[in-house]
PDB file of C-alpha atoms and ligand atoms in Angstrom:
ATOM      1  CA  UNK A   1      -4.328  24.781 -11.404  1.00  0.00           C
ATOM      2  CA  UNK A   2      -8.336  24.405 -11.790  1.00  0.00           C
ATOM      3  CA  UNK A   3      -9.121  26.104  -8.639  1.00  0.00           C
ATOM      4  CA  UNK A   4     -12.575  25.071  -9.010  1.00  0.00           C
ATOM      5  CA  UNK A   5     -12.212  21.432  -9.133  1.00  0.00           C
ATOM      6  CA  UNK A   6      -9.701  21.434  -6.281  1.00  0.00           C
ATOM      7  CA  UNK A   7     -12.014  22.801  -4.028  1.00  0.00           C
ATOM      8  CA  UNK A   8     -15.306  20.715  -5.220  1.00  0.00           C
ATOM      9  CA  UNK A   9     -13.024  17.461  -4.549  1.00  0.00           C
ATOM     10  CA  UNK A  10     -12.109  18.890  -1.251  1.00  0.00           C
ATOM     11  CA  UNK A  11     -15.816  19.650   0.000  1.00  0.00           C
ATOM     12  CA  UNK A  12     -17.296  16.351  -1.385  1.00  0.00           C
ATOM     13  CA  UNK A  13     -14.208  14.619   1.223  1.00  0.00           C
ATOM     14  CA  UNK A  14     -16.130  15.996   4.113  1.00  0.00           C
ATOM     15  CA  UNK A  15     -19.972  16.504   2.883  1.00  0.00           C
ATOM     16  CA  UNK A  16     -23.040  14.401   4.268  1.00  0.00           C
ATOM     17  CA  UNK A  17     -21.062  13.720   7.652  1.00  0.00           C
ATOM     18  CA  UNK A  18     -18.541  11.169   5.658  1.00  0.00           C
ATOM     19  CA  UNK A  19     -15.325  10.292   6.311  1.00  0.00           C
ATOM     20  CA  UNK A  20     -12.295   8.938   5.396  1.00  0.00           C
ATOM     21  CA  UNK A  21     -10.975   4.980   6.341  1.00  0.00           C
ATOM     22  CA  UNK A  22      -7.409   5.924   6.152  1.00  0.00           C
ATOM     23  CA  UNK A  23      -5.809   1.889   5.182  1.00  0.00           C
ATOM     24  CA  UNK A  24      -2.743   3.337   3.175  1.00  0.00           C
ATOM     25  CA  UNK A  25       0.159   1.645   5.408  1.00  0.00           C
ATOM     26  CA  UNK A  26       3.830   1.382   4.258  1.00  0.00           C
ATOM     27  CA  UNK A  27       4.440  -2.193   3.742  1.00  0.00           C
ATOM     28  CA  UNK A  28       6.893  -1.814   7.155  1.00  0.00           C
ATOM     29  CA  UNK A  29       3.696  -0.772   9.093  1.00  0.00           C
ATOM     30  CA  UNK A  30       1.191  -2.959   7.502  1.00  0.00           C
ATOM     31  CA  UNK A  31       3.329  -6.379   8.741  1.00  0.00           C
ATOM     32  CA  UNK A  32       3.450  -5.152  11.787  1.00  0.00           C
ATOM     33  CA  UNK A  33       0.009  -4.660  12.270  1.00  0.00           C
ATOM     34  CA  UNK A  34      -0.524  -8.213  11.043  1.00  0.00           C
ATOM     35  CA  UNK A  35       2.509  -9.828  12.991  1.00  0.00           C
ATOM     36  CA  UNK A  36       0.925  -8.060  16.278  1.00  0.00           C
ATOM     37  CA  UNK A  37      -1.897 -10.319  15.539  1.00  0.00           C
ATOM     38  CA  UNK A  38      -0.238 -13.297  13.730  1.00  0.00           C
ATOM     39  CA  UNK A  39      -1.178 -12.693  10.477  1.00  0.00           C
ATOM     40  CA  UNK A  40       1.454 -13.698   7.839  1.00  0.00           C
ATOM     41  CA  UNK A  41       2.870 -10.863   6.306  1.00  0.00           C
ATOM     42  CA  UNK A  42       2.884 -11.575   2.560  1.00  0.00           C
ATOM     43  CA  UNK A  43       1.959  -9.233  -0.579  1.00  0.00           C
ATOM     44  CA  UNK A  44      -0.846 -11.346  -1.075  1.00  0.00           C
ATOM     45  CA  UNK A  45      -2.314 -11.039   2.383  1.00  0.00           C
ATOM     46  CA  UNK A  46      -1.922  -7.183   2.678  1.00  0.00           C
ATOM     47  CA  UNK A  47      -3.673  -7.424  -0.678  1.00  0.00           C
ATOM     48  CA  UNK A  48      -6.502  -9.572   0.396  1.00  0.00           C
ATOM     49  CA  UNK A  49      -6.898  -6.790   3.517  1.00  0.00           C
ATOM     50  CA  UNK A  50      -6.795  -3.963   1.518  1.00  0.00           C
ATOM     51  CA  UNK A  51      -9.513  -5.465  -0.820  1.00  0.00           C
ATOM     52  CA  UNK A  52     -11.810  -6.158   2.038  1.00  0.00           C
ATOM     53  CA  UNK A  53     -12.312  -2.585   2.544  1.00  0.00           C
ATOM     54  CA  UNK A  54     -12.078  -1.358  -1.297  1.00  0.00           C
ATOM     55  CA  UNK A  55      -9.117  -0.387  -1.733  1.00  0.00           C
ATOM     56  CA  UNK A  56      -7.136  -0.805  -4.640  1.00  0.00           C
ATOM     57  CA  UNK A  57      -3.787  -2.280  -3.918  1.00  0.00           C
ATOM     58  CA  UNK A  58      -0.114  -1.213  -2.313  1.00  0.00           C
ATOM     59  CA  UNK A  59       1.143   1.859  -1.076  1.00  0.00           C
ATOM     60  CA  UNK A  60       3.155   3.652  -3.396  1.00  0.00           C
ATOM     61  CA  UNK A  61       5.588   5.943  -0.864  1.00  0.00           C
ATOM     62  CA  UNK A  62       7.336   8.703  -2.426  1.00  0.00           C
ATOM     63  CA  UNK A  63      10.143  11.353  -1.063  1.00  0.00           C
ATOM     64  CA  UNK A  64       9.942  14.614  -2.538  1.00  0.00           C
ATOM     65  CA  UNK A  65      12.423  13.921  -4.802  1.00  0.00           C
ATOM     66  CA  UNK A  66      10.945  13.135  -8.282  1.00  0.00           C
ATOM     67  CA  UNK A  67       7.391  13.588  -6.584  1.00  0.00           C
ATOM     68  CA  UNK A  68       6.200  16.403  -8.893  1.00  0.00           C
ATOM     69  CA  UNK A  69       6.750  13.846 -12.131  1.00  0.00           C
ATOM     70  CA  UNK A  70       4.650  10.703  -9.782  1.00  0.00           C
ATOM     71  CA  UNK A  71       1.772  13.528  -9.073  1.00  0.00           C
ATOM     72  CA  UNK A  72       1.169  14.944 -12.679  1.00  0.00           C
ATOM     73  CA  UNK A  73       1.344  10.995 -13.242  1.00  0.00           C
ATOM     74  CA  UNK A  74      -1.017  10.111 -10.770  1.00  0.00           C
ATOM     75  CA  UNK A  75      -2.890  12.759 -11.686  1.00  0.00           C
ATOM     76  CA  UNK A  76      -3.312  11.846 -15.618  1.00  0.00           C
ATOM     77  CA  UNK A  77      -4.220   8.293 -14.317  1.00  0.00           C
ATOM     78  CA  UNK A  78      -7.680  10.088 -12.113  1.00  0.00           C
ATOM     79  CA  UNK A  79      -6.205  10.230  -8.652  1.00  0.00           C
ATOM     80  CA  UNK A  80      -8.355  13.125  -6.619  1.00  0.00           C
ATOM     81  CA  UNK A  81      -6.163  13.405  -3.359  1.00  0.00           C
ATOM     82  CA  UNK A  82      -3.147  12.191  -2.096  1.00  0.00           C
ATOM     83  CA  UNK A  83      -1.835  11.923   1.520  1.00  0.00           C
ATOM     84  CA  UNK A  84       1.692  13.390   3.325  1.00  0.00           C
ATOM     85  CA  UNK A  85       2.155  12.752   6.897  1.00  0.00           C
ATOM     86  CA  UNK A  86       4.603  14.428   9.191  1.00  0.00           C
ATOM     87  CA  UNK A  87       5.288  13.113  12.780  1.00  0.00           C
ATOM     88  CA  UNK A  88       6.405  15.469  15.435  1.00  0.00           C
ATOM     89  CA  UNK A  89       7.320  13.642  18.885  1.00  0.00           C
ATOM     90  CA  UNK A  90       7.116  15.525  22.165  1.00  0.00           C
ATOM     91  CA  UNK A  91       9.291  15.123  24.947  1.00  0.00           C
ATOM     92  CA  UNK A  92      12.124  16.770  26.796  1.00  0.00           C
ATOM     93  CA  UNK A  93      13.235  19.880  24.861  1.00  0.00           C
ATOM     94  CA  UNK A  94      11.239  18.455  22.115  1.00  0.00           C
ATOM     95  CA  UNK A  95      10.108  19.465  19.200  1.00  0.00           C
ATOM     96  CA  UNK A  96      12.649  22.218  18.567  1.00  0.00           C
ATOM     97  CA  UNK A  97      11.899  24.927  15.927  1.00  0.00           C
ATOM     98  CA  UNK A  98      13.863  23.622  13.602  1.00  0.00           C
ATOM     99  CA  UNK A  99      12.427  19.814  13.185  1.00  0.00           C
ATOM    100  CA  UNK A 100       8.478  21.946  12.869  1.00  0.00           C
ATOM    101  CA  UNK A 101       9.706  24.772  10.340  1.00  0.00           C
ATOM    102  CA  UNK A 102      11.133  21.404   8.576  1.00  0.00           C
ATOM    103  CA  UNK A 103       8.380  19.465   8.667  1.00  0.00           C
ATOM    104  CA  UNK A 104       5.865  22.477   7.559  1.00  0.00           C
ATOM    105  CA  UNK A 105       8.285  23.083   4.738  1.00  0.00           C
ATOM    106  CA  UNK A 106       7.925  19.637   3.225  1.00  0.00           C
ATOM    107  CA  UNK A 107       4.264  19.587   3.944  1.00  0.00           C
ATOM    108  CA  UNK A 108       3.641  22.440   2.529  1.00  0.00           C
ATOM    109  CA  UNK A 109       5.998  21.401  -1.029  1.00  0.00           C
ATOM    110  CA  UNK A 110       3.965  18.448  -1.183  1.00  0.00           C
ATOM    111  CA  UNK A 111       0.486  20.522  -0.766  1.00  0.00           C
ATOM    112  CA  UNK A 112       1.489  22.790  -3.531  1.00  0.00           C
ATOM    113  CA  UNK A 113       2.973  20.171  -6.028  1.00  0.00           C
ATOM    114  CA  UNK A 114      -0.650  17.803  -5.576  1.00  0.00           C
ATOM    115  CA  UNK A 115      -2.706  21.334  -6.170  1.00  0.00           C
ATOM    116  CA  UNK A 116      -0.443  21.691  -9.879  1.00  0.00           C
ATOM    117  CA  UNK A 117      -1.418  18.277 -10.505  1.00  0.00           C
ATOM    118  CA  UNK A 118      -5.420  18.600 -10.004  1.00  0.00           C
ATOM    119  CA  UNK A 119      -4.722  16.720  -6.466  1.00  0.00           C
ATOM    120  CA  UNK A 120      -6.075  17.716  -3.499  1.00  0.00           C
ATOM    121  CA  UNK A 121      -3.429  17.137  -0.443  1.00  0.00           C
ATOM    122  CA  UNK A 122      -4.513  15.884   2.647  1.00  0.00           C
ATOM    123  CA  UNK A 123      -2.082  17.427   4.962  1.00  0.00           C
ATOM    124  CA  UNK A 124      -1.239  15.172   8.011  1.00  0.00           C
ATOM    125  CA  UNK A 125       0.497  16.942  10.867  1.00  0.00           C
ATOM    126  CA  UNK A 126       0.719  14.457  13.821  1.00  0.00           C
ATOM    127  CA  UNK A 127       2.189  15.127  17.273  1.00  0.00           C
ATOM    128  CA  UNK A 128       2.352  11.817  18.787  1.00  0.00           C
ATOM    129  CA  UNK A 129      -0.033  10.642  21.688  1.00  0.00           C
ATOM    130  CA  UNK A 130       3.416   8.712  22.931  1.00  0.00           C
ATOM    131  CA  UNK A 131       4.851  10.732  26.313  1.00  0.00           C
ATOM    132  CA  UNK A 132       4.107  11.982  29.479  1.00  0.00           C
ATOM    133  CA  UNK A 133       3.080  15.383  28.099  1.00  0.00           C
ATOM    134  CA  UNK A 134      -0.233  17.047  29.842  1.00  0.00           C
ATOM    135  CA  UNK A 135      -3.045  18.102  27.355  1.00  0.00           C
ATOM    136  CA  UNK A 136      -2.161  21.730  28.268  1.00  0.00           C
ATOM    137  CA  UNK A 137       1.466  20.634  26.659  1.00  0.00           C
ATOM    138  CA  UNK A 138      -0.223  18.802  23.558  1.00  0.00           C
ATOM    139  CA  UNK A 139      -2.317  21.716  22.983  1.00  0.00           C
ATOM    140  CA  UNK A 140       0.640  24.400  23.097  1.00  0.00           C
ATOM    141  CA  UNK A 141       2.473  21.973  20.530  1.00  0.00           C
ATOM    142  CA  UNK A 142      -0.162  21.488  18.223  1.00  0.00           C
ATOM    143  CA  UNK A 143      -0.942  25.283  17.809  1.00  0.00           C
ATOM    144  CA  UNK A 144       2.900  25.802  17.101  1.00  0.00           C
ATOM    145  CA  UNK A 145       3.250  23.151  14.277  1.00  0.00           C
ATOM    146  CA  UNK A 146      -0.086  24.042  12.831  1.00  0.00           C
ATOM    147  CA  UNK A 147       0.850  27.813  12.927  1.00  0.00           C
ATOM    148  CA  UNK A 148       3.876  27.123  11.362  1.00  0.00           C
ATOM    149  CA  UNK A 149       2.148  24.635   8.725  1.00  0.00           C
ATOM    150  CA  UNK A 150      -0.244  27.295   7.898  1.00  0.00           C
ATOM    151  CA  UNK A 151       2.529  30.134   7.478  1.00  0.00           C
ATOM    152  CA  UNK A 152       4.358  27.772   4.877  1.00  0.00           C
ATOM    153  CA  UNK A 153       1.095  27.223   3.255  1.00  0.00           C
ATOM    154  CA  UNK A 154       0.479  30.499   2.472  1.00  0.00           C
ATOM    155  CA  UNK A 155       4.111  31.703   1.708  1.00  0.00           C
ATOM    156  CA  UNK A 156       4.434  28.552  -0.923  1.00  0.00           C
ATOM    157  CA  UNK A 157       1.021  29.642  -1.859  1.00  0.00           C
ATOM    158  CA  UNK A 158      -1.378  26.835  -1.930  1.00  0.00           C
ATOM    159  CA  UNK A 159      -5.487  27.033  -1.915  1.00  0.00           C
ATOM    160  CA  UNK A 160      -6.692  26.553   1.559  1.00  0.00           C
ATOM    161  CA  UNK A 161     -10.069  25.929  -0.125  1.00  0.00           C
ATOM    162  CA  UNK A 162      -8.602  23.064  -2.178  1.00  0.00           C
ATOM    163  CA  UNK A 163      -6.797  21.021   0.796  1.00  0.00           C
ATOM    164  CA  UNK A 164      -7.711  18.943   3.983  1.00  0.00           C
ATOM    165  CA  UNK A 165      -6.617  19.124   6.956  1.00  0.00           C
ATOM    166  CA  UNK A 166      -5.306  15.820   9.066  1.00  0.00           C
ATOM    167  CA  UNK A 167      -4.126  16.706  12.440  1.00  0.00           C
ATOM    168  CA  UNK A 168      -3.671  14.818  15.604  1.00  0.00           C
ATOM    169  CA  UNK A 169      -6.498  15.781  18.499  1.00  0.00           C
ATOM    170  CA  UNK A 170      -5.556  17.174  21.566  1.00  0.00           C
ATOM    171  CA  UNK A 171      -4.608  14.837  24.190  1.00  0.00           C
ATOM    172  CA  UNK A 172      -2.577  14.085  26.771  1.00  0.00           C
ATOM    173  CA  UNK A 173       0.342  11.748  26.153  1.00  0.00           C
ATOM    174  CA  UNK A 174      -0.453   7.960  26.983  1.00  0.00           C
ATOM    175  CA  UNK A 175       1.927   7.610  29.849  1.00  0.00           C
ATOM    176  CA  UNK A 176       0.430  11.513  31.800  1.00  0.00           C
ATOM    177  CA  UNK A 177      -0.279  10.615  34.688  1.00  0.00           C
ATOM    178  CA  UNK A 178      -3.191  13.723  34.736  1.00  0.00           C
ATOM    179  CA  UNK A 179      -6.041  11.805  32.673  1.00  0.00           C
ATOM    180  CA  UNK A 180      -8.465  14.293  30.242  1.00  0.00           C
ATOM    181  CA  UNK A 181     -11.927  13.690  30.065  1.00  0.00           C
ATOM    182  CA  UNK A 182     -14.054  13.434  26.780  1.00  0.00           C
ATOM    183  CA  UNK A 183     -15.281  16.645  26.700  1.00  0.00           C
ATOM    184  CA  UNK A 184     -11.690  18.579  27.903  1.00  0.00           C
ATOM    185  CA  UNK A 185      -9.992  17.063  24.748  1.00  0.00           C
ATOM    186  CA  UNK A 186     -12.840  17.913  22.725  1.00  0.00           C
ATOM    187  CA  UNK A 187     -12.693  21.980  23.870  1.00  0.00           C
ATOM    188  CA  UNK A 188      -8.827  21.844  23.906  1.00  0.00           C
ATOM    189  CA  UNK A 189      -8.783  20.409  20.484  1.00  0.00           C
ATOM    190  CA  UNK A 190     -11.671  22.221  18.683  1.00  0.00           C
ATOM    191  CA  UNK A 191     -10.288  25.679  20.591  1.00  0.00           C
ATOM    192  CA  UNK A 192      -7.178  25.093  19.141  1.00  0.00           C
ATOM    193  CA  UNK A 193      -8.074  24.810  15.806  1.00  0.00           C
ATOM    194  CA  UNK A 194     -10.605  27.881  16.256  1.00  0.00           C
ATOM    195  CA  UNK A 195      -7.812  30.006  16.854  1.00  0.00           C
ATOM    196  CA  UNK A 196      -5.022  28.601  13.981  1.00  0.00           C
ATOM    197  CA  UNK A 197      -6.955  26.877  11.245  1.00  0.00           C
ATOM    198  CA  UNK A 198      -8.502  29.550   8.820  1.00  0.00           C
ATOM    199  CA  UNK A 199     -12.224  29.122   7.732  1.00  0.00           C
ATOM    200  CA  UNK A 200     -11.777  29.002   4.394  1.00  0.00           C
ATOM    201  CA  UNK A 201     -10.253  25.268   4.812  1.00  0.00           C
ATOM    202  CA  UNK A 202     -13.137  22.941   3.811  1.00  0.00           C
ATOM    203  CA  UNK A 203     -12.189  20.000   6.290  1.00  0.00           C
ATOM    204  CA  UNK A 204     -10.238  19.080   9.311  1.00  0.00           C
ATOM    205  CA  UNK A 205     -10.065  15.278   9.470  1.00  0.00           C
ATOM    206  CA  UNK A 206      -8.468  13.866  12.464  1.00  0.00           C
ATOM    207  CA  UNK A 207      -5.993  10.876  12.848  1.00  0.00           C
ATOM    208  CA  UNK A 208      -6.655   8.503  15.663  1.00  0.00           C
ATOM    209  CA  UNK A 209      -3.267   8.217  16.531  1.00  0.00           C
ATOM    210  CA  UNK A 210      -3.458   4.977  18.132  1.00  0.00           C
ATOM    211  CA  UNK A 211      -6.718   6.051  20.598  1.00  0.00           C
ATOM    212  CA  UNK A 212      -8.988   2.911  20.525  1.00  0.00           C
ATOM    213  CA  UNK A 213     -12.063   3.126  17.826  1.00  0.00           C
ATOM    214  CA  UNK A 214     -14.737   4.061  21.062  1.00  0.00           C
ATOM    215  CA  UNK A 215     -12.605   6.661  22.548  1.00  0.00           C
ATOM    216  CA  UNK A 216     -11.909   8.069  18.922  1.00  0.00           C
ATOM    217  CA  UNK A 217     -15.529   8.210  18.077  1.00  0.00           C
ATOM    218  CA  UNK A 218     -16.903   9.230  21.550  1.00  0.00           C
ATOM    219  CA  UNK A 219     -13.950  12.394  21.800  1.00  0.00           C
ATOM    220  CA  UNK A 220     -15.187  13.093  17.815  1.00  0.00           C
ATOM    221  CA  UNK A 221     -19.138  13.103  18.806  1.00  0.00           C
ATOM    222  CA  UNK A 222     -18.146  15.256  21.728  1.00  0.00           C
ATOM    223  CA  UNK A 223     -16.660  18.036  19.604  1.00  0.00           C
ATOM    224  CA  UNK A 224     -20.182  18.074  17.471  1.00  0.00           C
ATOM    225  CA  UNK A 225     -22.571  18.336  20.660  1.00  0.00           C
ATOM    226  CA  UNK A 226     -19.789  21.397  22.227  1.00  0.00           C
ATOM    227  CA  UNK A 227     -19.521  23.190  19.156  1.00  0.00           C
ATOM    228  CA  UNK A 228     -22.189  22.403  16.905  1.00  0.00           C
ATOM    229  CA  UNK A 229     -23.460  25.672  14.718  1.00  0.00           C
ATOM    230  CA  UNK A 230     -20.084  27.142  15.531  1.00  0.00           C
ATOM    231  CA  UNK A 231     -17.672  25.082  13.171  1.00  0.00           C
ATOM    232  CA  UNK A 232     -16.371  27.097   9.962  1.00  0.00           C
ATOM    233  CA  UNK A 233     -15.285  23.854   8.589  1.00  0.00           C
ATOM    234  CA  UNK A 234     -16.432  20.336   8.134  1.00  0.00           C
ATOM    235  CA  UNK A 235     -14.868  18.852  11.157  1.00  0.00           C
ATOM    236  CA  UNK A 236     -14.434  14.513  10.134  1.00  0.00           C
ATOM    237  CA  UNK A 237     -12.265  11.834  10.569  1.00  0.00           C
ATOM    238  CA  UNK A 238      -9.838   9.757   8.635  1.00  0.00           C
ATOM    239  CA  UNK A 239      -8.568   7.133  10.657  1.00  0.00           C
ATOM    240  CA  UNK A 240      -6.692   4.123  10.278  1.00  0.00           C
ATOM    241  CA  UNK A 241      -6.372   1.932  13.488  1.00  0.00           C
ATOM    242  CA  UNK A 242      -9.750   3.632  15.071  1.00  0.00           C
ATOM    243  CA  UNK A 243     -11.303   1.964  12.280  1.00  0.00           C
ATOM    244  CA  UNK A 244      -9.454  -0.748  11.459  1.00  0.00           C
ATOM    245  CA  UNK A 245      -8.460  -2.946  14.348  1.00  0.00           C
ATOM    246  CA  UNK A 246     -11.929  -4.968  15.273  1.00  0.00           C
ATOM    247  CA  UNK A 247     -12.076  -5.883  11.122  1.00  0.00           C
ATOM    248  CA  UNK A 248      -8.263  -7.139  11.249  1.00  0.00           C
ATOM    249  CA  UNK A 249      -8.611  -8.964  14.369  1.00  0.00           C
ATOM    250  CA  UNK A 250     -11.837 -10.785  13.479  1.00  0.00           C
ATOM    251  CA  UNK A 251     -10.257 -11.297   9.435  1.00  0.00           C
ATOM    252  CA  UNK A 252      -7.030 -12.918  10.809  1.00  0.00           C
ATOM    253  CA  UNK A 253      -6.019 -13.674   6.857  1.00  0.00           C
ATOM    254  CA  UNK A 254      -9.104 -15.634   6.485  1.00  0.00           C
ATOM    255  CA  UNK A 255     -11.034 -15.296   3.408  1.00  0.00           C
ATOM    256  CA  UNK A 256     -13.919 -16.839   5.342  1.00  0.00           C
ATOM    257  CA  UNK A 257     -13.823 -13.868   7.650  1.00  0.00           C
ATOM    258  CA  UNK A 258     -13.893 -11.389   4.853  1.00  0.00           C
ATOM    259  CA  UNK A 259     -18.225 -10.928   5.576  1.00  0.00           C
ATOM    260  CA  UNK A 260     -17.738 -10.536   9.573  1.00  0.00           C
ATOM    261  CA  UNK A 261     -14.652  -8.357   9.207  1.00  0.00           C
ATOM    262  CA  UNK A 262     -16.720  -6.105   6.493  1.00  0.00           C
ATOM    263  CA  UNK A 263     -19.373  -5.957   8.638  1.00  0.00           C
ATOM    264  CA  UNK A 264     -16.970  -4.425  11.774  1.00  0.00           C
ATOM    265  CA  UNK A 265     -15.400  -1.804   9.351  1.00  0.00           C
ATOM    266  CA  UNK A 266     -19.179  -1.288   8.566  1.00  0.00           C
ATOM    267  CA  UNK A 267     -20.151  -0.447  11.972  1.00  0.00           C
ATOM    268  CA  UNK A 268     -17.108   1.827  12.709  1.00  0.00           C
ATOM    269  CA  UNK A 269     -17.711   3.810  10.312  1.00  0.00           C
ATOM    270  CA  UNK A 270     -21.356   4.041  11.010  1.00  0.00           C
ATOM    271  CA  UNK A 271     -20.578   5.085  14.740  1.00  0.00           C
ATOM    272  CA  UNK A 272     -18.262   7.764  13.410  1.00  0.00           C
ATOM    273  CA  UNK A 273     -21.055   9.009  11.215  1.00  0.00           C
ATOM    274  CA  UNK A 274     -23.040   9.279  14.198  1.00  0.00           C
ATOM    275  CA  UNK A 275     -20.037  11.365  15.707  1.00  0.00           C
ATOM    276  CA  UNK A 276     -20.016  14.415  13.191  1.00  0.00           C
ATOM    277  CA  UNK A 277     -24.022  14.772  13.659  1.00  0.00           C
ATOM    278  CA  UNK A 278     -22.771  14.385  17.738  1.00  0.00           C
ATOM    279  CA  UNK A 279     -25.835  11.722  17.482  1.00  0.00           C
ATOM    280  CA  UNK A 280     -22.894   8.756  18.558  1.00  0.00           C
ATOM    281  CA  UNK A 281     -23.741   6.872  21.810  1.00  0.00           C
ATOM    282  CA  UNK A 282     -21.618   3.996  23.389  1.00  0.00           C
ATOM    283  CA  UNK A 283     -24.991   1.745  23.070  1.00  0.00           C
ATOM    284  CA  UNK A 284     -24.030   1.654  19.741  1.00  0.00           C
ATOM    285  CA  UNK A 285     -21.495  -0.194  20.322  1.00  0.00           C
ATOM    286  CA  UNK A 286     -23.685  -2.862  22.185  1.00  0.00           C
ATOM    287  CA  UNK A 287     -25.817  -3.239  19.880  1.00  0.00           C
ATOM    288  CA  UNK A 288     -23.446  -4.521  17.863  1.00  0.00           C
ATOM    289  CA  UNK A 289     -21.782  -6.904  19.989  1.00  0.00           C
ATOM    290  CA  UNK A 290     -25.571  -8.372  20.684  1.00  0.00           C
ATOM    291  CA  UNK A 291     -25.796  -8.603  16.716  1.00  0.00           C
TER     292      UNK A 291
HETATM  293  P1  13P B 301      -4.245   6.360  12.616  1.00  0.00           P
HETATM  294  O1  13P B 301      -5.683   6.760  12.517  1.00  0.00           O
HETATM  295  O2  13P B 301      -4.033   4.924  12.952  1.00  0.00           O
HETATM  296  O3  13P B 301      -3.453   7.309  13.460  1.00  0.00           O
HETATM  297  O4  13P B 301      -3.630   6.517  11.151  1.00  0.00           O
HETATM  298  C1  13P B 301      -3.931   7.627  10.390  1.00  0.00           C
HETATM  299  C2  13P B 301      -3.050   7.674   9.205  1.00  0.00           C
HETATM  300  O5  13P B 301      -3.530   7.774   8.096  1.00  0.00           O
HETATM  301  C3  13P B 301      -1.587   7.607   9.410  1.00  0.00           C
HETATM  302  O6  13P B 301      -0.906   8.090   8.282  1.00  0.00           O
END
């Protein structure tokens, strides 16, 4: 394992205030994104999507089964960093210890096979927005699964300076009746990870777990203007439907779309830039309805 490289990949995923557009779908969740909108769900038209916003093709999905053979593959063929997500739902009784030790476990099999091939993992633990959960209840699960991530990561011994981070932030769930404000998820989430993510990981990048693209952005900025000065990592995002929804809607499988929806990805990711310098302000975002 070249140490070295692993963790120069891993700072250049967070440096200058970038982040990640997470558009890696399985095929399953990809149609459904387009059916939601009426998008026919060929190969050709997830193609066409993924093109739009430079990336290179299909999924490929892998179990950990044979995964170590796909990675040093991968690997030969250039690939920097490769994704694993693990979804924990809350609810009554819910997550047990089992299903988290389990789901560390595997993340933390995948982390160290990627780090033998030269690939940096990008670890996703999500606990789902979905419930009736209070923040207070989001936060206590979070800290449990990351704690338990983090144990597994150091007992199958990967390079916390050679890995990102992808966790959910810390919200209530969507149906709790007891609403958060901006800056309460943004010191419940960045307090959380003060306390169980150790400095010497490079980059947290969140998930946006199904939060719109102005909430996701605003509760990112918020984090920056709190804590700014007091972060030990680079604190980013890599989201998917925070990102991508306004470019999918206005695309609607039309190749004369393909400028407009561009130009929506474009400004997403320009108002998230804004976020990790805590410089992001909603008149962004009408500026660019005006243009
Ligand atoms: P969302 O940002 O839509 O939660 O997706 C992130 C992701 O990469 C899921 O694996």
């Amino acid at each position: 394992m070249d140490s070295t490289a692993l963790s120069d990949t891993a700072k250049m995923l967070v440096a200058d205030n970038k982040g990640l557009l997470a558009i890696d779908e399985s095929t399953p969740t990809c149609n459904k994104r387009f059916a939601a909108l009426g998008i026919s769900t060929t190969l050709e038209n997830r193609r066409a999507y993924r093109e739009l916003a430079g990336h290179p093709g299909e999924k490929v999905t892998e179990g950990l089964d044979g995964l170590r053979d796909r990675l040093r593959e991968y690997g030969g063929m250039g690939a920097r960093f490769a994704k694993w997500r693990a979804v924990i739902t809350m609810g009554e009784g819910i997550p047990g210890s089992a299903c988290i030790e389990a789901n560390a476990h595997a993340l933390a099999r995948y982390a160290a096979l990627c780090q033998e091939a030269g690939i940096v993992p990008v670890i996703e633990a999500e606990v789902l927005m979905s419930g009736v959960h209070t923040l207070a209840q989001c936060r206590a699960t979070t800290t449990e699964v990351l704690h338990a991530v983090f144990n597994q990561l150091y007992t199958q011994g990967v390079l916390l300076g050679g890995m990102i981070l992808k966790p959910n932030m810390v919200v209530p769930g969507l149906i709790c009746p007891q609403k958060a404000t901006i800056y309460e998820v943004a010191d419940a989430t960045v307090e959380c990870f003060l306390r169980v993510v150790p400095a010497a990981v490079p980059g947290i990048a969140f998930l946006s777990g199904g939060q719109s693209g102005e909430l996701a952005s605003a509760r990112l900025n918020a984090m920056h203007v709190r804590f700014a000065g007091q972060l030990p990592w680079g604190l980013s995002f890599s989201f998917a439907r925070a990102i991508q929804e306004p470019a999918l809607a206005i695309w609607h499988g039309e190749q004369a779309n393909v400028p407009a929806a561009q130009q929506a990805l474009y400004h997403r990711a320009q108002c998230n830039h804004a976020a990790r310098m805590g410089l992001y302000v909603p008149e962004m975002e009408w500026a660019n309805a005006i243009a």
